[in-house]
Amino acid sequence: MIVSSMLNLGIDLGALEHNYRQLRGLCEPQVKILAVVKADAYGHGLLPVARHLARAGADYLGVGSLDEGLTLRQAGLTLPILLLLGILPQEAERTVAADLEVALFRRDVAEALAAAARSQMKKAKVHLKVDTGMGRLGLLPGEVPEFLAGLKEYRELEVVGLISHLAVADLEDKTYTLRQLQDFTDLLAAARGQGWALPLSHISNSAALWEFKEAHLGLVRPGLMLYGSPPAPDRPPPVELKPVMSLTTQVLQLKHLPPGSSISYGCTYTTPAGCDLAVLPVGYCNGYNRLLSNRGAALIQGQRAPIRGRVCMNLTMVEVTGIPGVKEGDRVTLLGQDGDDRLSADELAAWADTISYEVYCLLGAANLRRYQGK
Ligand SMILES: *Cc1c(COP(=O)(O)O)cnc(C)c1O
């Protein structure tokens, strides 16, 4: 992380709570919400985000690694926590000791968890992960009956449910998603026919949460929408989401360049006319993507100042010609609202050929976060 008093990465916990309540309102009251806080809460900060969502009423938390789960437990969070990536066999003892639940898809992990649970005189909760078309983690549907049958010998394991992940729930065409959902519910019915209770099975990410009520089942797993971004940037969700993360800085130097001046490494931009240029103390070391070079913009006094030349490690230049009265020290918004205009994570992502998720992860990992609304 780079600490710079010239940059302000703001995290608005009030907005986070607002988004949680909006999502709560989209679900039937009995549907549980597992707030996905993996990857350091999408760059928003694992502990403050998890604490705030727990206080707001989240039923479950979902993290990536055992380490994230342990961090939450050590901080005193008592909610059920699901390790979405599963664990390695050698992590079973610590997993069981901390009462963490595991996405399960490996036989050796099942065995290690059962052994750990036995020695600690506990039960280990597992969610059997099925690959219904994501082509990522999980057993193929055809492998599930045999795997489940193999779990019968581990009486220390409590199989909470089947879980799966949707590959294209954000697309308007629902054919693939409906097929995934059908395969999942078929599998669930078959397993229940074999005597498995599977009380809490789940498949819905943010996109399915608002467009696939039939996929909610007993629990939904939103991530992105909690942080205030729509899963499909071209189709706004039916509820108002408030962006949680913002990034502001200030004008470090203001200068006037004559026509024909080059800007930044590689001289990729030459001023066609006189140019008022603001030098900003932000660069790719701050997670401000180099692909924003000559494409992105910042907001100064609510107006767009286009990036000129390449984004450097610590510095970026924007043109402020025509924006009246800009001074050194003036506030600059790189992500967020200024006046009537707003730079969304989706807009930055489009400029940098990526998605809002990555914008959040990169900015959050690189900069000191400052929290509001605790
Ligand atoms: C990241 C993740 C989610 C959340 O996805 P969003 O698109 O951010 O809502 C849900 N489930 C699993 C398994 C995930 O890995």
Coordinates of C-alpha atoms in Angstrom, one line a residue, residues 17-34 56-59 209 213 216 218 220 222 226 239:
E17 CA -25.5 0.0 4.5
H18 CA -27.9 1.7 2.1
N19 CA -27.0 -0.8 -0.6
Y20 CA -27.4 -3.7 1.8
R21 CA -30.9 -2.5 2.7
Q22 CA -31.8 -2.1 -1.0
L23 CA -30.7 -5.7 -1.7
R24 CA -32.6 -6.9 1.5
G25 CA -35.7 -5.3 0.0
L26 CA -35.3 -7.3 -3.3
C27 CA -35.4 -10.6 -1.4
E28 CA -38.2 -12.3 0.4
P29 CA -37.7 -11.9 4.2
Q30 CA -36.8 -15.6 4.7
V31 CA -33.9 -15.5 2.2
K32 CA -30.6 -15.1 3.9
I33 CA -27.9 -12.7 2.6
L34 CA -24.3 -13.9 2.5
A56 CA -26.8 -4.0 9.4
G57 CA -28.1 -7.5 9.6
A58 CA -26.2 -9.7 7.1
D59 CA -26.8 -13.4 7.9
L209 CA -30.3 -11.4 -7.0
K213 CA -35.9 -14.4 -8.0
H216 CA -32.7 -17.1 -4.6
G218 CA -32.6 -20.0 0.8
V220 CA -28.1 -15.1 -2.0
P222 CA -24.2 -10.5 -3.5
L226 CA -23.1 -4.1 -2.0
V239 CA -32.9 -0.1 -6.9

